Amino acid sequence: DTEVTQTPKHLVMGMTNKKSLKCEQHMGHRAMYWYKQKAKKPPELMFVYSYEKLSINESVPSRFSPECPNSSLLNLHLHALQPEDSALYLCASSRYLAGLGHTGELFFGEGSRLTVL
Amino acid sequence: DQQVKQNSPSLSVQEGRISILNCDYTNSMFDYFLWYKKYPAEGPTFLISISSIKDKNEDGRFTVFLNKSAKHLSLHIVPSQPGDSAVYFCAASVQGAQKLVFGQGTRLTINP
């Protein structure tokens, strides 16, 4: 199983809503990532979890709250978002960890397309 | 500051010919480079990588070349096939870090 599964595929929410994006992998990877991609732009790193602990936060606003309940699951909780937060949110996982060599190959999910009204 | 740049937003190539996608980087600390392919409505898929200790890595129809002095890498696809039509992202990282920095992407179209 080399899949990273993301749900929902599409999400429309108002600025006062609270919603969550979910990501799951069963490859035994201990590093998981959230990336954000706007149209015609490259993916931009938001958060990295290593062994279920937050290791990188790229100065993301607190209206985005990540959570890693276990080694297979990664959530992104959304609250009081702005229309400019509309984007494709990509989850990824990888085998390697910092200090042990390179990140290596990231396996990406299909993404959750978020629209904030 | 765009540390990884793909200056060609799009490229059109005839089926069977060679496709060459280019990528430049500015951070001399980068020592590992990857190419990803992305179809619409799908996440990026890993294609091929190269470490800075090498100048070439080949995998089937795909070859990546690295020119460290020029801070330039390229992806060669030969022969190009219609299924290769996608957006290709170049990415770079530093050993020990968990961050991949992506270029803006190049949309490759293979014409029959």
mmCIF file of C-alpha atoms in Angstrom:
data_model
loop_
_atom_site.group_PDB
_atom_site.id
_atom_site.type_symbol
_atom_site.label_atom_id
_atom_site.label_comp_id
_atom_site.label_asym_id
_atom_site.label_seq_id
_atom_site.Cartn_x
_atom_site.Cartn_y
_atom_site.Cartn_z
ATOM 1 C CA ASP A 1 0.000 0.000 0.000
ATOM 2 C CA THR A 2 1.729 3.156 -1.209
ATOM 3 C CA GLU A 3 -1.226 5.468 -0.844
ATOM 4 C CA VAL A 4 -1.840 8.584 1.129
ATOM 5 C CA THR A 5 -5.570 9.120 1.483
ATOM 6 C CA GLN A 6 -7.054 12.553 2.067
ATOM 7 C CA THR A 7 -10.629 13.442 2.959
ATOM 8 C CA PRO A 8 -12.670 15.313 1.999
ATOM 9 C CA LYS A 9 -11.629 15.900 -1.605
ATOM 10 C CA HIS A 10 -13.602 19.147 -1.703
ATOM 11 C CA LEU A 11 -14.685 21.418 1.131
ATOM 12 C CA VAL A 12 -16.601 24.690 1.079
ATOM 13 C CA MET A 13 -16.810 26.600 4.337
ATOM 14 C CA GLY A 14 -17.779 29.997 5.642
ATOM 15 C CA MET A 15 -15.408 32.206 7.568
ATOM 16 C CA THR A 16 -17.056 31.336 10.896
ATOM 17 C CA ASN A 17 -17.099 27.558 10.370
ATOM 18 C CA LYS A 18 -14.895 24.952 12.017
ATOM 19 C CA LYS A 19 -13.879 22.044 9.823
ATOM 20 C CA SER A 20 -11.094 19.469 9.599
ATOM 21 C CA LEU A 21 -9.045 17.892 6.849
ATOM 22 C CA LYS A 22 -7.913 14.315 7.356
ATOM 23 C CA CYS A 23 -4.974 12.324 6.039
ATOM 24 C CA GLU A 24 -4.080 8.664 6.452
ATOM 25 C CA GLN A 25 -1.137 6.491 5.392
ATOM 26 C CA HIS A 26 -0.294 2.864 6.117
ATOM 27 C CA MET A 27 3.257 2.750 4.803
ATOM 28 C CA GLY A 28 4.826 2.911 8.255
ATOM 29 C CA HIS A 29 6.205 6.371 7.534
ATOM 30 C CA ARG A 30 7.011 8.379 10.649
ATOM 31 C CA ALA A 31 7.168 11.810 9.005
ATOM 32 C CA MET A 32 3.992 13.494 7.776
ATOM 33 C CA TYR A 33 3.510 16.862 6.146
ATOM 34 C CA TRP A 34 0.921 19.460 5.260
ATOM 35 C CA TYR A 35 1.537 21.547 2.144
ATOM 36 C CA LYS A 36 -0.611 24.328 0.697
ATOM 37 C CA GLN A 37 -0.816 24.955 -3.031
ATOM 38 C CA LYS A 38 -2.447 27.972 -4.652
ATOM 39 C CA ALA A 39 -3.309 28.006 -8.339
ATOM 40 C CA LYS A 40 -0.268 28.159 -10.641
ATOM 41 C CA LYS A 41 2.063 28.186 -7.609
ATOM 42 C CA PRO A 42 4.337 25.496 -6.165
ATOM 43 C CA PRO A 43 3.394 23.580 -3.016
ATOM 44 C CA GLU A 44 4.440 25.444 0.128
ATOM 45 C CA LEU A 45 5.292 23.634 3.354
ATOM 46 C CA MET A 46 3.045 24.348 6.346
ATOM 47 C CA PHE A 47 3.801 21.719 9.002
ATOM 48 C CA VAL A 48 5.944 18.635 9.560
ATOM 49 C CA TYR A 49 5.331 15.911 12.138
ATOM 50 C CA SER A 50 8.096 13.511 13.108
ATOM 51 C CA TYR A 51 7.156 10.555 15.295
ATOM 52 C CA GLU A 52 3.816 12.226 16.014
ATOM 53 C CA LYS A 53 5.501 15.390 17.276
ATOM 54 C CA LEU A 54 5.353 18.751 15.520
ATOM 55 C CA SER A 55 8.879 19.415 14.245
ATOM 56 C CA ILE A 56 8.338 22.247 11.761
ATOM 57 C CA ASN A 57 5.761 25.058 11.709
ATOM 58 C CA GLU A 58 6.426 27.435 8.848
ATOM 59 C CA SER A 59 4.925 30.425 10.674
ATOM 60 C CA VAL A 60 1.425 29.318 9.777
ATOM 61 C CA PRO A 61 -1.456 31.426 11.249
ATOM 62 C CA SER A 62 -3.117 29.890 14.279
ATOM 63 C CA ARG A 63 -6.407 29.512 12.415
ATOM 64 C CA PHE A 64 -4.734 26.365 11.050
ATOM 65 C CA SER A 65 -4.190 23.785 13.788
ATOM 66 C CA PRO A 66 -2.475 20.491 12.962
ATOM 67 C CA GLU A 67 -2.865 17.294 14.941
ATOM 68 C CA CYS A 68 -1.204 13.892 14.681
ATOM 69 C CA PRO A 69 -3.265 11.424 16.767
ATOM 70 C CA ASN A 70 -1.081 8.460 15.787
ATOM 71 C CA SER A 71 1.585 7.457 13.311
ATOM 72 C CA SER A 72 -0.931 6.826 10.525
ATOM 73 C CA LEU A 73 -3.177 9.854 10.871
ATOM 74 C CA LEU A 74 -2.726 13.569 10.357
ATOM 75 C CA ASN A 75 -5.442 16.183 10.747
ATOM 76 C CA LEU A 76 -5.622 19.872 9.934
ATOM 77 C CA HIS A 77 -8.242 21.741 11.942
ATOM 78 C CA LEU A 78 -9.591 24.889 10.337
ATOM 79 C CA HIS A 79 -11.262 27.772 12.150
ATOM 80 C CA ALA A 80 -12.105 31.351 11.191
ATOM 81 C CA LEU A 81 -10.441 31.072 7.815
ATOM 82 C CA GLN A 82 -10.216 33.868 5.290
ATOM 83 C CA PRO A 83 -11.120 33.712 1.576
ATOM 84 C CA GLU A 84 -7.407 33.934 0.730
ATOM 85 C CA ASP A 85 -6.942 30.575 2.490
ATOM 86 C CA SER A 86 -8.764 28.918 -0.389
ATOM 87 C CA ALA A 87 -6.270 26.477 -1.900
ATOM 88 C CA LEU A 88 -5.396 22.826 -2.443
ATOM 89 C CA TYR A 89 -4.121 21.299 0.800
ATOM 90 C CA LEU A 90 -1.752 18.402 0.262
ATOM 91 C CA CYS A 91 -0.770 15.804 2.809
ATOM 92 C CA ALA A 92 2.427 13.819 2.356
ATOM 93 C CA SER A 93 4.481 11.233 4.198
ATOM 94 C CA SER A 94 8.062 10.061 4.007
ATOM 95 C CA ARG A 95 10.329 7.401 5.413
ATOM 96 C CA TYR A 96 13.253 9.565 6.392
ATOM 97 C CA LEU A 97 13.657 11.918 9.299
ATOM 98 C CA ALA A 98 15.824 14.941 9.913
ATOM 99 C CA GLY A 99 19.346 14.052 10.965
ATOM 100 C CA LEU A 100 19.178 10.640 9.342
ATOM 101 C CA GLY A 101 19.822 11.798 5.807
ATOM 102 C CA HIS A 102 17.511 13.314 3.305
ATOM 103 C CA THR A 103 13.790 13.621 3.373
ATOM 104 C CA GLY A 104 13.846 11.442 0.317
ATOM 105 C CA GLU A 105 10.745 10.711 -1.583
ATOM 106 C CA LEU A 106 7.541 12.267 -0.315
ATOM 107 C CA PHE A 107 4.343 10.394 -1.059
ATOM 108 C CA PHE A 108 1.509 12.845 -1.637
ATOM 109 C CA GLY A 109 -2.223 12.429 -1.343
ATOM 110 C CA GLU A 110 -4.599 13.787 -3.979
ATOM 111 C CA GLY A 111 -5.282 16.866 -1.892
ATOM 112 C CA SER A 112 -8.304 18.540 -0.369
ATOM 113 C CA ARG A 113 -9.539 21.518 -2.335
ATOM 114 C CA LEU A 114 -10.763 24.123 0.124
ATOM 115 C CA THR A 115 -12.964 27.080 -0.754
ATOM 116 C CA VAL A 116 -13.614 29.720 1.909
ATOM 117 C CA LEU A 117 -16.608 31.951 1.243
ATOM 118 C CA ASP B 1 12.879 34.808 -2.637
ATOM 119 C CA GLN B 2 12.360 31.930 -5.059
ATOM 120 C CA GLN B 3 15.176 29.492 -4.273
ATOM 121 C CA VAL B 4 14.123 27.000 -6.932
ATOM 122 C CA LYS B 5 13.101 28.354 -10.309
ATOM 123 C CA GLN B 6 11.540 26.791 -13.351
ATOM 124 C CA ASN B 7 11.554 29.586 -15.861
ATOM 125 C CA SER B 8 9.465 27.869 -18.525
ATOM 126 C CA PRO B 9 5.795 27.738 -17.488
ATOM 127 C CA SER B 10 4.998 25.461 -20.412
ATOM 128 C CA LEU B 11 6.625 23.229 -23.000
ATOM 129 C CA SER B 12 5.157 21.484 -26.033
ATOM 130 C CA VAL B 13 6.931 18.486 -27.602
ATOM 131 C CA GLN B 14 6.116 16.073 -30.394
ATOM 132 C CA GLU B 15 5.475 12.476 -29.399
ATOM 133 C CA GLY B 16 8.633 10.369 -29.718
ATOM 134 C CA ARG B 17 10.982 13.343 -29.415
ATOM 135 C CA ILE B 18 13.007 14.378 -26.376
ATOM 136 C CA SER B 19 11.504 16.597 -23.674
ATOM 137 C CA ILE B 20 13.943 18.702 -21.668
ATOM 138 C CA LEU B 21 12.717 20.457 -18.535
ATOM 139 C CA ASN B 22 15.012 22.877 -16.761
ATOM 140 C CA CYS B 23 15.408 24.007 -13.178
ATOM 141 C CA ASP B 24 17.750 26.514 -11.524
ATOM 142 C CA TYR B 25 18.452 26.997 -7.840
ATOM 143 C CA THR B 26 20.119 29.708 -5.816
ATOM 144 C CA ASN B 27 20.805 28.048 -2.458
ATOM 145 C CA SER B 28 24.228 26.392 -2.578
ATOM 146 C CA MET B 29 23.301 24.358 0.520
ATOM 147 C CA PHE B 30 20.853 22.253 -1.490
ATOM 148 C CA ASP B 31 22.348 18.824 -1.992
ATOM 149 C CA TYR B 32 19.424 16.634 -2.990
ATOM 150 C CA PHE B 33 17.088 17.245 -5.904
ATOM 151 C CA LEU B 34 13.855 15.603 -6.985
ATOM 152 C CA TRP B 35 11.401 15.789 -9.863
ATOM 153 C CA TYR B 36 7.686 15.327 -9.323
ATOM 154 C CA LYS B 37 4.935 14.911 -11.881
ATOM 155 C CA LYS B 38 1.401 16.129 -11.280
ATOM 156 C CA TYR B 39 -1.783 15.318 -13.170
ATOM 157 C CA PRO B 40 -4.882 17.484 -12.670
ATOM 158 C CA ALA B 41 -6.869 16.622 -9.527
ATOM 159 C CA GLU B 42 -4.061 14.388 -8.241
ATOM 160 C CA GLY B 43 -1.214 14.912 -5.801
ATOM 161 C CA PRO B 44 2.381 15.158 -7.061
ATOM 162 C CA THR B 45 4.039 11.806 -7.833
ATOM 163 C CA PHE B 46 7.752 11.242 -7.324
ATOM 164 C CA LEU B 47 9.610 10.662 -10.571
ATOM 165 C CA ILE B 48 13.379 10.671 -10.063
ATOM 166 C CA SER B 49 16.001 12.147 -7.744
ATOM 167 C CA ILE B 50 19.694 12.974 -7.711
ATOM 168 C CA SER B 51 22.219 13.592 -4.974
ATOM 169 C CA SER B 52 24.800 16.348 -5.326
ATOM 170 C CA ILE B 53 27.591 13.765 -5.366
ATOM 171 C CA LYS B 54 26.366 12.663 -8.787
ATOM 172 C CA ASP B 55 25.908 14.519 -12.037
ATOM 173 C CA LYS B 56 23.518 12.086 -13.691
ATOM 174 C CA ASN B 57 20.844 9.632 -12.688
ATOM 175 C CA GLU B 58 18.865 7.518 -15.099
ATOM 176 C CA ASP B 59 15.651 5.562 -14.695
ATOM 177 C CA GLY B 60 14.156 4.154 -17.865
ATOM 178 C CA ARG B 61 13.049 6.988 -20.129
ATOM 179 C CA PHE B 62 13.902 9.597 -17.486
ATOM 180 C CA THR B 63 17.351 11.071 -16.872
ATOM 181 C CA VAL B 64 18.216 13.901 -14.523
ATOM 182 C CA PHE B 65 21.408 15.901 -15.010
ATOM 183 C CA LEU B 66 22.945 18.101 -12.327
ATOM 184 C CA ASN B 67 25.427 20.909 -12.991
ATOM 185 C CA LYS B 68 26.482 22.107 -9.547
ATOM 186 C CA SER B 69 28.721 24.913 -10.752
ATOM 187 C CA ALA B 70 25.826 26.395 -12.710
ATOM 188 C CA LYS B 71 23.272 25.491 -10.027
ATOM 189 C CA HIS B 72 21.194 23.931 -12.749
ATOM 190 C CA LEU B 73 19.444 20.641 -13.248
ATOM 191 C CA SER B 74 17.449 19.236 -16.103
ATOM 192 C CA LEU B 75 15.071 16.352 -16.681
ATOM 193 C CA HIS B 76 15.235 14.542 -20.004
ATOM 194 C CA ILE B 77 12.373 12.345 -21.147
ATOM 195 C CA VAL B 78 13.029 10.235 -24.209
ATOM 196 C CA PRO B 79 11.053 9.174 -26.076
ATOM 197 C CA SER B 80 8.189 11.418 -24.968
ATOM 198 C CA GLN B 81 4.770 9.798 -24.761
ATOM 199 C CA PRO B 82 1.265 11.323 -24.559
ATOM 200 C CA GLY B 83 0.942 10.039 -20.970
ATOM 201 C CA ASP B 84 3.857 12.271 -20.022
ATOM 202 C CA SER B 85 1.631 15.340 -20.422
ATOM 203 C CA ALA B 86 1.477 16.798 -16.910
ATOM 204 C CA VAL B 87 2.941 19.533 -14.721
ATOM 205 C CA TYR B 88 6.506 18.785 -13.634
ATOM 206 C CA PHE B 89 7.904 20.216 -10.407
ATOM 207 C CA CYS B 90 11.554 20.425 -9.519
ATOM 208 C CA ALA B 91 12.285 20.278 -5.763
ATOM 209 C CA ALA B 92 15.390 20.625 -3.608
ATOM 210 C CA SER B 93 16.396 19.931 -0.031
ATOM 211 C CA VAL B 94 19.306 20.164 2.374
ATOM 212 C CA GLN B 95 20.625 17.050 4.114
ATOM 213 C CA GLY B 96 19.175 16.742 7.596
ATOM 214 C CA ALA B 97 16.247 18.999 6.846
ATOM 215 C CA GLN B 98 12.713 17.845 6.263
ATOM 216 C CA LYS B 99 11.756 20.654 3.948
ATOM 217 C CA LEU B 100 11.395 20.316 0.200
ATOM 218 C CA VAL B 101 11.435 23.587 -1.717
ATOM 219 C CA PHE B 102 9.508 23.399 -4.976
ATOM 220 C CA GLY B 103 9.846 25.286 -8.224
ATOM 221 C CA GLN B 104 6.802 26.836 -9.898
ATOM 222 C CA GLY B 105 6.305 23.927 -12.251
ATOM 223 C CA THR B 106 6.405 23.432 -16.027
ATOM 224 C CA ARG B 107 3.360 22.207 -17.913
ATOM 225 C CA LEU B 108 4.509 19.645 -20.481
ATOM 226 C CA THR B 109 2.235 18.822 -23.400
ATOM 227 C CA ILE B 110 3.090 15.925 -25.682
ATOM 228 C CA ASN B 111 1.484 16.272 -29.095
ATOM 229 C CA PRO B 112 0.627 13.137 -31.108
#
